Amino acid sequence: MAKKKAAAKRPKKTLPPASSKPLNSGENPDESQAEYSGLPPPQLSFKSAIVAEMTSVISNGITINKVIQVLILAYIANLLYVKLDLNFDYDSKVEIGIGFLSILSSILIIYVSRKRRWNTGVELGSIDKDDPEKWVELPEFNLIYAIVLPIFVTYIVDKRYLGVNLVNILLVIDIPIAFKILLALSMEQQVLDESGYLNQGFVTTRNNLLIPVAHVGFRELLGYYGGSSFSNTESELFSTLFVNLVLFVDKSNIELFILAKLTLAFIGSLVICTALYRVLILFSPKYVISLILHPVFTALVYYGSVYQLAPVLGKHPWDYLVNDIMNEQRIHFLYSWLILLVVVVPPVFYFVDAIPLDFRRKIWHFTILIILSYPLSIDPSFCVIALGGVFGLFLVVEILRSTEMPPFGQILSRNLEKFQDERDKRGNITISYLYLVLGIVLPVMFDGSSCAGLVSLGLGDSMASMVGKRYGLVKWPGSNKSVEGTFAFIVVTFLGLLAARTFFGYQFSWEISFIAAALAGVLEGISDFNDNIIIPLVVFTILHGQ
């Protein structure tokens, strides 16, 4: 009875008057109901608004290919974490975690602030919401590789670089340069403090200041000289590599130290000659400019290299090259390489029109595989120096080709055009053969004798292309690459790694070889990032991360 009396005293809910506005099918139910009840529409909290916004953006841009790529990278990260868990103390893990959270939160905050400014502009009429150039989007998906690959490689090669590369990763954020540098300097105070776990005296105050300047400066140079040849992700990866090579390689690794100083001499000479070219082009014909710039560039590279290397080597670099680097075995390598190139190169250029494009491009993959297979296993240091020299030579060729500088520029342009694909034609620079050399030499630079790049590019990538072009019937979703090509990559790369272990003494198990081949093969098929960069680094990370 008491319960019935209490219930009777409760006020009854009253229906709205008949004149109230009905809910139309095209209205937002929450807003209509709020108006219906006389209450203001519900407002999301700041945190909820951010979560809702990011959920909407991610769900709209997600594809099965991107999900697979994220899962593969997460699996590789887990492999490395197992090793990290055994070798790093708790405080180091905390600093790394804080660094990553700082980067992700910065990207998130910048995106949300830009989107809110865009919404305000649309409401005020200052921004046309139908103008694609004004739309606010998340950074390109491939930037995930510019974030995770440096950390993967750094952990395997030298953990002292972790703090440095956390700062480099922060610099991928697309904000004005001045703010980007200030943000990086601020983060350095967290992760590169001289007493911090990620420094331990490795990074000096001078280098602290130079990290963001060198990264941003090199990024701008790539954009100036390459135009649209380099994607944003490629530019960020190369800028990170530049910072590590130029600022933190010392003479304890003499081969990389020489490459670092030659890189500085080359870039400095290129910048000076570019400024000189801009002046001369105003009143001089190209052949006169060529007569001036060729000797000037050569002299600048020569004296810049001597100035940097002679005090460290204790002798003239040429004497060091002839007396200390060259020996009978290395001279034998050079002769054999020269003979092979004489046998291969002239026929390829002579019959180039009769050779399918994919095969004429992959000939160079097979050639470099034959050239380096044996020398890399017994003298990797010499291979690094040789490949560095080849890369520099290719850069000079590209400068002559892209500028059509007399007397060789136009000849190079006509002949090399026959080897270009669509990616090579998107900007000023033909990137394919530069990336081929870089993809092979980077694992060797990192480990000393790694065959990750040689096997994955010389064998796997070549076979994937040729099999996929001829027999590929089943395409990966959203890609022009085939499942058959991926299968060929996995099989050939796996067999190549087993052969390297059997004949050249590389120390990795067949299980990890298969995992490396399989994951790299899937990434090669579904990723639109450049194969010559991503594949060697992924294979290297898996092979050497155990």
Short mmCIF file of C-alpha atoms in Angstrom, two decimals, residues 374 377 497-506:
data_model
loop_
_atom_site.label_atom_id
_atom_site.label_comp_id
_atom_site.label_asym_id
_atom_site.label_seq_id
_atom_site.Cartn_x
_atom_site.Cartn_y
_atom_site.Cartn_z
CA TYR A 374 80.49 -11.92 -53.32
CA SER A 377 80.16 -10.88 -47.91
CA LEU A 497 68.12 -15.18 -47.96
CA LEU A 498 68.60 -18.92 -47.49
CA ALA A 499 71.30 -18.90 -50.18
CA ALA A 500 73.01 -15.96 -48.48
CA ARG A 501 72.99 -17.86 -45.20
CA THR A 502 74.30 -21.06 -46.81
CA PHE A 503 77.01 -19.71 -49.09
CA PHE A 504 78.07 -16.44 -47.45
CA GLY A 505 77.65 -17.22 -43.76
CA TYR A 506 74.92 -14.75 -42.79
#
